[in-house]
mmCIF file with all atom_site columns, C-alpha atoms in Angstrom:
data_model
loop_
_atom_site.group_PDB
_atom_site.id
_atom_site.type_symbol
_atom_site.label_atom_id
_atom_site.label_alt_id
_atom_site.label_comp_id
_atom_site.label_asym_id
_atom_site.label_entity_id
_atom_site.label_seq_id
_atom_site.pdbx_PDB_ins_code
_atom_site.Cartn_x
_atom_site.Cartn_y
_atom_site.Cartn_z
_atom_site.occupancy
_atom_site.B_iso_or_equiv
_atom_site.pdbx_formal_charge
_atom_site.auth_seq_id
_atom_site.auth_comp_id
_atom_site.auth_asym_id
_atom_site.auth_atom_id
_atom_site.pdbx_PDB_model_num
ATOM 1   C CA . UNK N 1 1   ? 41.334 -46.474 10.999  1.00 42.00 ? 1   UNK N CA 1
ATOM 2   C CA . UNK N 1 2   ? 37.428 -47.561 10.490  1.00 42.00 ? 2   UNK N CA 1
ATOM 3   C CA . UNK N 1 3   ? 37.197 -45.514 7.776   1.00 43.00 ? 3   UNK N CA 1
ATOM 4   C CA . UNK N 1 4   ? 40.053 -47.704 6.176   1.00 43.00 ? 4   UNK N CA 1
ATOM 5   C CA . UNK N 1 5   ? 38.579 -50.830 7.279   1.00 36.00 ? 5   UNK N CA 1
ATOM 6   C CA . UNK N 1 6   ? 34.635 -49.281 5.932   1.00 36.00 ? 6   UNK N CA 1
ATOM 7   C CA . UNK N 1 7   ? 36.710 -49.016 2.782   1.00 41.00 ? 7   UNK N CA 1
ATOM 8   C CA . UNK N 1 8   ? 38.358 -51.956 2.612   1.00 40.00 ? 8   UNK N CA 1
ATOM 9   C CA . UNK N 1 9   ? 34.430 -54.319 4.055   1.00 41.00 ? 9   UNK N CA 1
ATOM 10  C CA . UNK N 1 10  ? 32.955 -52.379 0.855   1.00 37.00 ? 10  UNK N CA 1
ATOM 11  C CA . UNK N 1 11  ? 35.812 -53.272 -1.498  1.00 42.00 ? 11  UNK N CA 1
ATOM 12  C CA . UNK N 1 12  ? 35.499 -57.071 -0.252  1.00 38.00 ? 12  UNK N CA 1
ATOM 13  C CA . UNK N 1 13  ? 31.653 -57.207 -0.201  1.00 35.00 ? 13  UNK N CA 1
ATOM 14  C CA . UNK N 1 14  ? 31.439 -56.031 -4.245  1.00 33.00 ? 14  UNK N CA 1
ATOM 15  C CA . UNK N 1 15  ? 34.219 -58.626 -4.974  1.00 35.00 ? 15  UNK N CA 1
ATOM 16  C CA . UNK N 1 16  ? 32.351 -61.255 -3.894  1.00 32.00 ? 16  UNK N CA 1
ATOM 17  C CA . UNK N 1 17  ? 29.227 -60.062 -5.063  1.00 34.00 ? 17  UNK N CA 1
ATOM 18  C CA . UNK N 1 18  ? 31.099 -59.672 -8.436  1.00 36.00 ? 18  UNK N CA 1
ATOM 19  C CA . UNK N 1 19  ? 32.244 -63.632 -7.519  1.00 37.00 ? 19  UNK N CA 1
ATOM 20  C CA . UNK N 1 20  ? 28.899 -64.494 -6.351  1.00 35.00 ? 20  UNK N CA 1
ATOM 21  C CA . UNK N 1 21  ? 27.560 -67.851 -8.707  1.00 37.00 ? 21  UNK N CA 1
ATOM 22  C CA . UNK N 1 22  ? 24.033 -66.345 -10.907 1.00 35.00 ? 22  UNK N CA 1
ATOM 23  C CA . UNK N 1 23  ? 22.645 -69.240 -10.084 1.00 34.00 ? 23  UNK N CA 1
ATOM 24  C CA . UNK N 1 24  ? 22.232 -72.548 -7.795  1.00 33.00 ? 24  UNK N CA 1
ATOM 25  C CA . UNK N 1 25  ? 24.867 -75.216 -8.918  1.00 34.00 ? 25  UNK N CA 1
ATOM 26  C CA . UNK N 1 26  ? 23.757 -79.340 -8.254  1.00 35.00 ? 26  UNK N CA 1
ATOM 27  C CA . UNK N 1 27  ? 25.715 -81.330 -6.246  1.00 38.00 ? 27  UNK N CA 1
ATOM 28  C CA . UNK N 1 28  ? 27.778 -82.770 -8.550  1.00 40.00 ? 28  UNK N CA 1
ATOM 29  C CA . UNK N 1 29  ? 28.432 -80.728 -11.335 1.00 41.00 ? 29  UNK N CA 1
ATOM 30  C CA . UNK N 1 30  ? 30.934 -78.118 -12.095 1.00 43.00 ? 30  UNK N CA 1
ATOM 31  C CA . UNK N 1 31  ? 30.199 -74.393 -10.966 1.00 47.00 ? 31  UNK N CA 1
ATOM 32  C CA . UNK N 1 32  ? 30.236 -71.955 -13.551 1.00 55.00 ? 32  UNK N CA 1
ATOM 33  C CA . UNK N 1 33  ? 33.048 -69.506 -14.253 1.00 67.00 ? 33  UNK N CA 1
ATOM 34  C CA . UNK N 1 34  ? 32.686 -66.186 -13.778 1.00 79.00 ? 34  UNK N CA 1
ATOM 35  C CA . UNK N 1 35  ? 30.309 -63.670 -15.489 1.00 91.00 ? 35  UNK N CA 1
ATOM 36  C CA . UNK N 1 36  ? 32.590 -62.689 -18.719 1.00 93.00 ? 36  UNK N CA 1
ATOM 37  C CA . UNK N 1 37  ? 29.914 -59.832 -19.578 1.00 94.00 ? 37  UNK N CA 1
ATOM 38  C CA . UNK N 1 38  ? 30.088 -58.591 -15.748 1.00 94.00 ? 38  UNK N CA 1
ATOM 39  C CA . UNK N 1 39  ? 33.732 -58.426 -15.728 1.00 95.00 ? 39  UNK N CA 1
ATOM 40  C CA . UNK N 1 40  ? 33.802 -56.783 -19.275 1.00 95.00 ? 40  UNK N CA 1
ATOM 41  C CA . UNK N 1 41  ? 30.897 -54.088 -17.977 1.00 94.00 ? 41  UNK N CA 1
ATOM 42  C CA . UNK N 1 42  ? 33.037 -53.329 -14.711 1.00 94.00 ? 42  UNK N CA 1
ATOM 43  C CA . UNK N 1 43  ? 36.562 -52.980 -16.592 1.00 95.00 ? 43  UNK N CA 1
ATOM 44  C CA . UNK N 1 44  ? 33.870 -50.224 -19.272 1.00 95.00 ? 44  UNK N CA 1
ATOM 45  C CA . UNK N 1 45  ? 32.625 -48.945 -15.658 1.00 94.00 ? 45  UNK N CA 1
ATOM 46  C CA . UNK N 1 46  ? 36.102 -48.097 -14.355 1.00 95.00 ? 46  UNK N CA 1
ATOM 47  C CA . UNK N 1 47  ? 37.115 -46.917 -17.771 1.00 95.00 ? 47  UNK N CA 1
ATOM 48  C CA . UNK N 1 48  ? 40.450 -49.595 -17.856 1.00 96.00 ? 48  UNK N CA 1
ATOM 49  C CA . UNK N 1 49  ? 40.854 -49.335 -21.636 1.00 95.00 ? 49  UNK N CA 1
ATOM 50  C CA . UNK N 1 50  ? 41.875 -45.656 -21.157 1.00 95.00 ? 50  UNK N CA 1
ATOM 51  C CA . UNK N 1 51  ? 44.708 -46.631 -18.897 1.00 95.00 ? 51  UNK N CA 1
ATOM 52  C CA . UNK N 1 52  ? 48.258 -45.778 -20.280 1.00 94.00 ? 52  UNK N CA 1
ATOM 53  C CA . UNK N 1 53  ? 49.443 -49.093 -18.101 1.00 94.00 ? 53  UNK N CA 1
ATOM 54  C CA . UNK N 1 54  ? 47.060 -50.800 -20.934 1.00 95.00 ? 54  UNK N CA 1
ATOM 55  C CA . UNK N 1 55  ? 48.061 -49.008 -23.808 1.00 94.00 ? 55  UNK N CA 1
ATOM 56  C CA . UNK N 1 56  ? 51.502 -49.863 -22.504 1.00 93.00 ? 56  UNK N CA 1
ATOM 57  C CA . UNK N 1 57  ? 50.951 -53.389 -22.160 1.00 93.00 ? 57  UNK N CA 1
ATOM 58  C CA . UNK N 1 58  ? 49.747 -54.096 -25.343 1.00 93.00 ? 58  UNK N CA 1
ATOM 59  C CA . UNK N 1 59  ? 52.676 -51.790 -27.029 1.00 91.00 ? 59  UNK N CA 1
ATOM 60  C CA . UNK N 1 60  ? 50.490 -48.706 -28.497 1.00 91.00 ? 60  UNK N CA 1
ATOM 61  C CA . UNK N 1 61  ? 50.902 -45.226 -28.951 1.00 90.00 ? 61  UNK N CA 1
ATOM 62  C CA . UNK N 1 62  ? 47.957 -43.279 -29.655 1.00 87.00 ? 62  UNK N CA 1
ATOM 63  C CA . UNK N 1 63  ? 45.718 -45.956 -30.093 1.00 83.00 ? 63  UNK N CA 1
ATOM 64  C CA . UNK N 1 64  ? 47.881 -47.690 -32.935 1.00 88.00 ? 64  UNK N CA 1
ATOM 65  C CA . UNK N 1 65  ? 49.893 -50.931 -32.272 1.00 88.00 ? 65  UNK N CA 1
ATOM 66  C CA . UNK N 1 66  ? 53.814 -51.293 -33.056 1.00 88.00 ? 66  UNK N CA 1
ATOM 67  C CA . UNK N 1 67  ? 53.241 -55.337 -33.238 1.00 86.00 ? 67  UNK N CA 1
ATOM 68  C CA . UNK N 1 68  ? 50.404 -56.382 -35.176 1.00 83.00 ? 68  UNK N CA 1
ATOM 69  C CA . UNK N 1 69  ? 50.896 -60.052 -34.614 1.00 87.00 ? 69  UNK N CA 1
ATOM 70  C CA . UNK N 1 70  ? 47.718 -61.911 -34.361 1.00 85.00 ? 70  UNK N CA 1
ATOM 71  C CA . UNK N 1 71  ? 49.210 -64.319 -31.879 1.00 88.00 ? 71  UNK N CA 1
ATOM 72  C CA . UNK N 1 72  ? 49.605 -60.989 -29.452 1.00 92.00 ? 72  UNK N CA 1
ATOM 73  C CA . UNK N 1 73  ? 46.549 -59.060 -29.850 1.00 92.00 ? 73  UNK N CA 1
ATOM 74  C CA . UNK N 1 74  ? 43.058 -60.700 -30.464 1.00 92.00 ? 74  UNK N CA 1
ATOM 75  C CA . UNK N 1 75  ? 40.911 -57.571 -31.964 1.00 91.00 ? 75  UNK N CA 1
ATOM 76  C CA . UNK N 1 76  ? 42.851 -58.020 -35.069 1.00 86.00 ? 76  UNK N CA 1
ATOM 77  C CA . UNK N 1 77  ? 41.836 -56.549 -38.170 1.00 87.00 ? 77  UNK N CA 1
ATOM 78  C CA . UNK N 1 78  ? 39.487 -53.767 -36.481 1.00 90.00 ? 78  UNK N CA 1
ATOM 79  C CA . UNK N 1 79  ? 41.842 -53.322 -32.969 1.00 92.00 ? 79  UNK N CA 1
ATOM 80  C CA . UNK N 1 80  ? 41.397 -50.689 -30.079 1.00 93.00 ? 80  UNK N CA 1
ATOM 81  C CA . UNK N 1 81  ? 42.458 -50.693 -26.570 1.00 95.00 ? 81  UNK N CA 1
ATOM 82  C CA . UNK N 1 82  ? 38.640 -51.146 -25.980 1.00 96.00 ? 82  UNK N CA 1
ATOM 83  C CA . UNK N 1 83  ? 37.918 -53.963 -28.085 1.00 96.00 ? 83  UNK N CA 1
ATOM 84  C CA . UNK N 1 84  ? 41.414 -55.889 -26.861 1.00 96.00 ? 84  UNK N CA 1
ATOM 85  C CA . UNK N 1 85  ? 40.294 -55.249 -23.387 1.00 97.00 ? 85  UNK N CA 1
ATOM 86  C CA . UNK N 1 86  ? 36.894 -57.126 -23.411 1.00 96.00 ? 86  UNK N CA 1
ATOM 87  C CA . UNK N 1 87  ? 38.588 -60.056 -25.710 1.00 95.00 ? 87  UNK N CA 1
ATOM 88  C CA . UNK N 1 88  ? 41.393 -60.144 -23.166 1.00 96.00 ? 88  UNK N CA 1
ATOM 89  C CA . UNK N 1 89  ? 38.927 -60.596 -20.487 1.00 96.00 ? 89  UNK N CA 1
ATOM 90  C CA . UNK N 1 90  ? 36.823 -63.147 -22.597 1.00 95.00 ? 90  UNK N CA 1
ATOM 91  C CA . UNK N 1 91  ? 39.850 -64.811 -23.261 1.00 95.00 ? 91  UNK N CA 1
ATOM 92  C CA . UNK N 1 92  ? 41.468 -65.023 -19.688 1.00 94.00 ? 92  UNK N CA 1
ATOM 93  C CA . UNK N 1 93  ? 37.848 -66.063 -17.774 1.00 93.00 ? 93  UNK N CA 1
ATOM 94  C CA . UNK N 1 94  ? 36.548 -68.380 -20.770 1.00 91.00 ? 94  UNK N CA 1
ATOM 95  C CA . UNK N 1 95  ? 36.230 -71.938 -20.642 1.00 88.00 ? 95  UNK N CA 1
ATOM 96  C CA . UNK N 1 96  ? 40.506 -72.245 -21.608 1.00 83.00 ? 96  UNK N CA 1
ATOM 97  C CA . UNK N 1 97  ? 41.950 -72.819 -18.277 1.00 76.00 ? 97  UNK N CA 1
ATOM 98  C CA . UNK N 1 98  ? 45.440 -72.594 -19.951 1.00 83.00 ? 98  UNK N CA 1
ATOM 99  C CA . UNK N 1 99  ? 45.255 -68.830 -21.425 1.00 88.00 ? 99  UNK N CA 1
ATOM 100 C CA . UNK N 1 100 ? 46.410 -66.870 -18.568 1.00 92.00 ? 100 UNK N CA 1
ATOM 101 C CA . UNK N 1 101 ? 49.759 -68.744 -19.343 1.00 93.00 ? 101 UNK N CA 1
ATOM 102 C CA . UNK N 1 102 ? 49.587 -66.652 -22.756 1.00 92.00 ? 102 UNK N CA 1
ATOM 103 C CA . UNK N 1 103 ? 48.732 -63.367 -21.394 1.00 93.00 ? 103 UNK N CA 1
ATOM 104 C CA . UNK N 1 104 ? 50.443 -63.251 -17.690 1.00 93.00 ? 104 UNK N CA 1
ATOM 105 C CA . UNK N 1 105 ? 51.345 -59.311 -17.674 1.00 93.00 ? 105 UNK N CA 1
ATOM 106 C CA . UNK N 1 106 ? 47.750 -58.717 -18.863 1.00 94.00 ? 106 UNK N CA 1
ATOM 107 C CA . UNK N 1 107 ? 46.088 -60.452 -16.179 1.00 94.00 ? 107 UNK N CA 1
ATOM 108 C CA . UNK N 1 108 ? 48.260 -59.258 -13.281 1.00 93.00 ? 108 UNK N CA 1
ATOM 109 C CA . UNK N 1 109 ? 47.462 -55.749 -14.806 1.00 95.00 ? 109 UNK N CA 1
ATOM 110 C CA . UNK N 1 110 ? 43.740 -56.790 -14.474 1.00 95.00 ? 110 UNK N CA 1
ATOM 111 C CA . UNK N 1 111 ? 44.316 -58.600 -10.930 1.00 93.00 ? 111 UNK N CA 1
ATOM 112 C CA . UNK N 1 112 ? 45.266 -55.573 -9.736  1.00 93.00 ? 112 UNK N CA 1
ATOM 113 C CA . UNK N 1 113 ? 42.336 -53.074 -10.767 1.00 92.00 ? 113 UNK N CA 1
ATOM 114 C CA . UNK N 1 114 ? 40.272 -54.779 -8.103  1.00 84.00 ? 114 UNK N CA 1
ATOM 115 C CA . UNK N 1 115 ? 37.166 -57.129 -8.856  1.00 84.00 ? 115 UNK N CA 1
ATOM 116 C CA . UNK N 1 116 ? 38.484 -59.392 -11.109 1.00 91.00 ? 116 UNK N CA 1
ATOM 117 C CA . UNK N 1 117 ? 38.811 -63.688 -10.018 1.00 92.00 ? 117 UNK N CA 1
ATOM 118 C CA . UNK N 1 118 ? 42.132 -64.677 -9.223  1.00 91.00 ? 118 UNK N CA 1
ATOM 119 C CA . UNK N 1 119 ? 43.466 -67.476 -12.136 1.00 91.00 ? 119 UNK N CA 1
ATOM 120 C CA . UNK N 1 120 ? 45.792 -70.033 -11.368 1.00 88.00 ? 120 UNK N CA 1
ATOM 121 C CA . UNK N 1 121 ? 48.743 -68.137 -12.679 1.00 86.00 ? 121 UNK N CA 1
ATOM 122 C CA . UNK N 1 122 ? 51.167 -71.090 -10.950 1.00 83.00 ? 122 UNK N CA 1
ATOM 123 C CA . UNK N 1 123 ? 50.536 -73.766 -13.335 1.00 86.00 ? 123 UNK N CA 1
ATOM 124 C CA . UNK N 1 124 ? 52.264 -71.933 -15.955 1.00 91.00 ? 124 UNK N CA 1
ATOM 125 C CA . UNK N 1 125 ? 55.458 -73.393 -17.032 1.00 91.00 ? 125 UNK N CA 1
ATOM 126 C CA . UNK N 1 126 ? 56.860 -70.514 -18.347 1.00 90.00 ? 126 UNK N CA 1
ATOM 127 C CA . UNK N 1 127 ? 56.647 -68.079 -15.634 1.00 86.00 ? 127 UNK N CA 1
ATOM 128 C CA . UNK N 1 128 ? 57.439 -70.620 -12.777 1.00 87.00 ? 128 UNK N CA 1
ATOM 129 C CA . UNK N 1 129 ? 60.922 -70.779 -15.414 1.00 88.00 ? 129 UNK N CA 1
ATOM 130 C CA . UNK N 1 130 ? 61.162 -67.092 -15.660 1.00 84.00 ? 130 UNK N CA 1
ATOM 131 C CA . UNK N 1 131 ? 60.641 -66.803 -11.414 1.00 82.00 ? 131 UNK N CA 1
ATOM 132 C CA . UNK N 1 132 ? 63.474 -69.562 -10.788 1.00 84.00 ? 132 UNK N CA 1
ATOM 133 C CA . UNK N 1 133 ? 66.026 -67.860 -13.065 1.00 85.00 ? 133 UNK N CA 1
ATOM 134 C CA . UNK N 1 134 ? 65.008 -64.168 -12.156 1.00 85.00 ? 134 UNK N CA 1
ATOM 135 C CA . UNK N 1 135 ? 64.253 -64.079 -8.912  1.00 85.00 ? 135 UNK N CA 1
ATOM 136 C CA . UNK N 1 136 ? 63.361 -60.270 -8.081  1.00 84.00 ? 136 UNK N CA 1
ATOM 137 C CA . UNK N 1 137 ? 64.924 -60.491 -4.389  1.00 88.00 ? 137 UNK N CA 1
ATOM 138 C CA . UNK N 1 138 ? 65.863 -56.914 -4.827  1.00 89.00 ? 138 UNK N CA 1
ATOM 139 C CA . UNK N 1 139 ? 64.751 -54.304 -7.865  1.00 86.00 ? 139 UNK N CA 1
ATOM 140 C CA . UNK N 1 140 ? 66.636 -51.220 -8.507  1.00 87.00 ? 140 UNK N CA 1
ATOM 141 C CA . UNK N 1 141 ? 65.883 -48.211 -10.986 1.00 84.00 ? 141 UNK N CA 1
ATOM 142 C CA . UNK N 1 142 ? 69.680 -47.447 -12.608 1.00 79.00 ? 142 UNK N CA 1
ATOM 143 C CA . UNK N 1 143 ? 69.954 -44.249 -14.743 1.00 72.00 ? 143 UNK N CA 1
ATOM 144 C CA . UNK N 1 144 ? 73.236 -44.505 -16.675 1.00 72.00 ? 144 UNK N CA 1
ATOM 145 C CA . UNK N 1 145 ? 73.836 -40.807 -18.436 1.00 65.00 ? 145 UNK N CA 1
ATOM 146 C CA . UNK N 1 146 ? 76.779 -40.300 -21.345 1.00 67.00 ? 146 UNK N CA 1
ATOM 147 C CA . UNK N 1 147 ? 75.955 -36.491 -20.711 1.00 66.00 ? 147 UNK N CA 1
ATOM 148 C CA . UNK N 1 148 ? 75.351 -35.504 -17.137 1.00 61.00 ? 148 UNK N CA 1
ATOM 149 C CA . UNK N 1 149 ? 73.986 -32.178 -18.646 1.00 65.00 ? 149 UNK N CA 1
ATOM 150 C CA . UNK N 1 150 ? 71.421 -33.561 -20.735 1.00 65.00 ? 150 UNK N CA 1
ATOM 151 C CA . UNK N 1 151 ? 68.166 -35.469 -19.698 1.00 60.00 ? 151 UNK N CA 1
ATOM 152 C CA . UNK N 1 152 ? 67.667 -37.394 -23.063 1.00 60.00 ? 152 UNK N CA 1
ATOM 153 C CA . UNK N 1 153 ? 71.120 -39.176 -22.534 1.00 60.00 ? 153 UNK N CA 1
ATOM 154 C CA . UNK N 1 154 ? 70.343 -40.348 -18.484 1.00 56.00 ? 154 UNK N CA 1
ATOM 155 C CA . UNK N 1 155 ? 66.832 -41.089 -20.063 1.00 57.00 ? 155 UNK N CA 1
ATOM 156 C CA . UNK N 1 156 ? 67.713 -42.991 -22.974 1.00 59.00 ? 156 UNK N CA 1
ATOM 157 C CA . UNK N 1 157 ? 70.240 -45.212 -20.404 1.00 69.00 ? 157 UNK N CA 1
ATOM 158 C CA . UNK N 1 158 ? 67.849 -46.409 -17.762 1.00 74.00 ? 158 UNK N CA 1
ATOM 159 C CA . UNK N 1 159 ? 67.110 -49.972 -16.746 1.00 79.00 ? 159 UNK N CA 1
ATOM 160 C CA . UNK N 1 160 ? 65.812 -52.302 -14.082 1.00 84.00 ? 160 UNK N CA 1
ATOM 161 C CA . UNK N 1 161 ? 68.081 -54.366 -12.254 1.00 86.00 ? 161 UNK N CA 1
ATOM 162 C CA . UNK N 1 162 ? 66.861 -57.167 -10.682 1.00 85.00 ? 162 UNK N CA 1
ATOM 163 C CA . UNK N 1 163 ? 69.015 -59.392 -8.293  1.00 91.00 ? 163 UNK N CA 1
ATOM 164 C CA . UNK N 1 164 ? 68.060 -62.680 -6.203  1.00 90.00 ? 164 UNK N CA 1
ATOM 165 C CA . UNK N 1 165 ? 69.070 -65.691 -5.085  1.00 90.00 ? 165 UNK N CA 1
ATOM 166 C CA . UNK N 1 166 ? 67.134 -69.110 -7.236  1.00 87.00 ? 166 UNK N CA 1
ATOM 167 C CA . UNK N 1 167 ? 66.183 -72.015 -5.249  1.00 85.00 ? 167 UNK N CA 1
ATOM 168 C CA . UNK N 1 168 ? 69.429 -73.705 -5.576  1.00 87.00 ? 168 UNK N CA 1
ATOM 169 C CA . UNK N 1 169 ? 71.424 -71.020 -3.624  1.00 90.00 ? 169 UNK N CA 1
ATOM 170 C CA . UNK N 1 170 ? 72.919 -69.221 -6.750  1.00 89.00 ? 170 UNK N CA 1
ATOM 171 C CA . UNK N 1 171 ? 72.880 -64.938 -6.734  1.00 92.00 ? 171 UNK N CA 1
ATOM 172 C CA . UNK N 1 172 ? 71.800 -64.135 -10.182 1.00 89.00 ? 172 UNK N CA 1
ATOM 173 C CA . UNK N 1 173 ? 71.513 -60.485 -11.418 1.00 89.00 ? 173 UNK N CA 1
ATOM 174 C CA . UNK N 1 174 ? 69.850 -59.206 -14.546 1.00 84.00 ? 174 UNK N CA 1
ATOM 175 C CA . UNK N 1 175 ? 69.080 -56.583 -16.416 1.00 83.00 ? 175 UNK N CA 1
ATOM 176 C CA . UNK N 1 176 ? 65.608 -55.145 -17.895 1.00 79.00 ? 176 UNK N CA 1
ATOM 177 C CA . UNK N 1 177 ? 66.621 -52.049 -20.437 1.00 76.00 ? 177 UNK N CA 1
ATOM 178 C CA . UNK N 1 178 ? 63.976 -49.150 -21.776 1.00 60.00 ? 178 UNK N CA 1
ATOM 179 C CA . UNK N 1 179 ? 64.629 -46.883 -24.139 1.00 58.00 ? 179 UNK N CA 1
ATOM 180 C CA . UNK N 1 180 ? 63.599 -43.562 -25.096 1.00 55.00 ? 180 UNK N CA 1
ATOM 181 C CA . UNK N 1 181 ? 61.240 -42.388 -28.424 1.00 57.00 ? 181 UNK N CA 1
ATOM 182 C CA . UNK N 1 182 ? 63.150 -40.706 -31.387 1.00 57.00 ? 182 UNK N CA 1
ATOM 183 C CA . UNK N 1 183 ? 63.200 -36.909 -30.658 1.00 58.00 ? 183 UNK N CA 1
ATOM 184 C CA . UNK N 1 184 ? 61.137 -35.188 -33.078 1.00 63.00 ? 184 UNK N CA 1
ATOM 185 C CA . UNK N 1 185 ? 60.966 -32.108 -31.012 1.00 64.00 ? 185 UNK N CA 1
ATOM 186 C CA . UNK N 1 186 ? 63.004 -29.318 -29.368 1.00 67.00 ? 186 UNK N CA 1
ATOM 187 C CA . UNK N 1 187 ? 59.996 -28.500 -27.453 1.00 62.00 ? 187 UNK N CA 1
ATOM 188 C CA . UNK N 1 188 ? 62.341 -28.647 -23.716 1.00 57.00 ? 188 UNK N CA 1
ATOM 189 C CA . UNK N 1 189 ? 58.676 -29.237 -21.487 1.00 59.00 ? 189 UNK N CA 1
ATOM 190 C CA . UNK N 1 190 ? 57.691 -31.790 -24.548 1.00 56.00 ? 190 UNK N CA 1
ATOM 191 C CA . UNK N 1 191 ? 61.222 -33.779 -23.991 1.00 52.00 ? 191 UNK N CA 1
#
């Protein structure tokens, strides 16, 4: 049990280090944000551009992108999950207030590798809209199979399913689908 709590002092004391202002703010004036270059040197330090979580989030296989729009990654022409990383966080803890509205997944991803500033996530329109008509009261893994005998169907069939009741009293249910990768293989440990 103190080992836990040792764990969990350290943890709290290098977040707010991390936190900690550089320098002595007047009376006055507005505080500076957080240390961009810190943030982008601990999320190199804990080796976050490696994650598959990342690679996920940003839709890439291998390093390459399946949606090149500019408007959803920000290391366009020359991209990697490194270089989309430290824009991300240059982005999200920059002077615009507004862009963790743009990138919401991204930052909760960040949130929760530890050490990075909470943003104010509420005052975005679109996922207060997307929390009153989904509400995720209860979320269940469904595997639907056309084949009981063969992985690749129940696989290819398996969604989230997210039910809830909104503010005004209403039990909503919906559905989040995935979908498997063409089978290029009939490697059976590859599939």
């Amino acid at each position: 049990m103190s080992d836990c709590w040792f764990k969990s002092g350290v943890r709290a004391a290098l977040f707010l280090f991390l936190l900690a202002p550089r320098g002595v703010a007047i009376a006055g004036e507005p505080s500076p944000g957080p240390d961009v270059a810190a943030l982008q040197g601990r999320a190199q330090a804990l080796h976050l551009a490696e994650s598959p979580l990342w690679a996920a989030l940003l839709h890439a296989t291998h390093g390459r992108v399946r949606i090149a729009d500019p408007a959803f990654l920000l290391s366009q022409p020359r991209f990697s999950l490194a270089r989309e990383l430290d824009q991300t966080i240059a982005l999200l803890y920059g002077p615009d207030q507004g862009a963790v509205c743009r990138f919401p997944a991204r930052y909760l991803w960040l949130r929760d590798q530890g050490g990075f500033p909470p943003l104010p996530l509420h005052g975005c329109a679109q996922v207060r809209e997307f929390d009153a008509r989904a509400p995720a009261d209860e979320l269940d893994l469904m595997f639907a199979s056309e084949n009981i005998t063969t992985p690749a169907s129940m696989l290819g069939h398996a969604f989230l399913a997210l039910r809830g009741t909104t503010a005004a009293g209403l039990r909503v249910e919906h559905g989040v689908s995935f979908f498997t990768d063409d089978v290029d293989t009939y490697n059976l440990p590859a599939l």
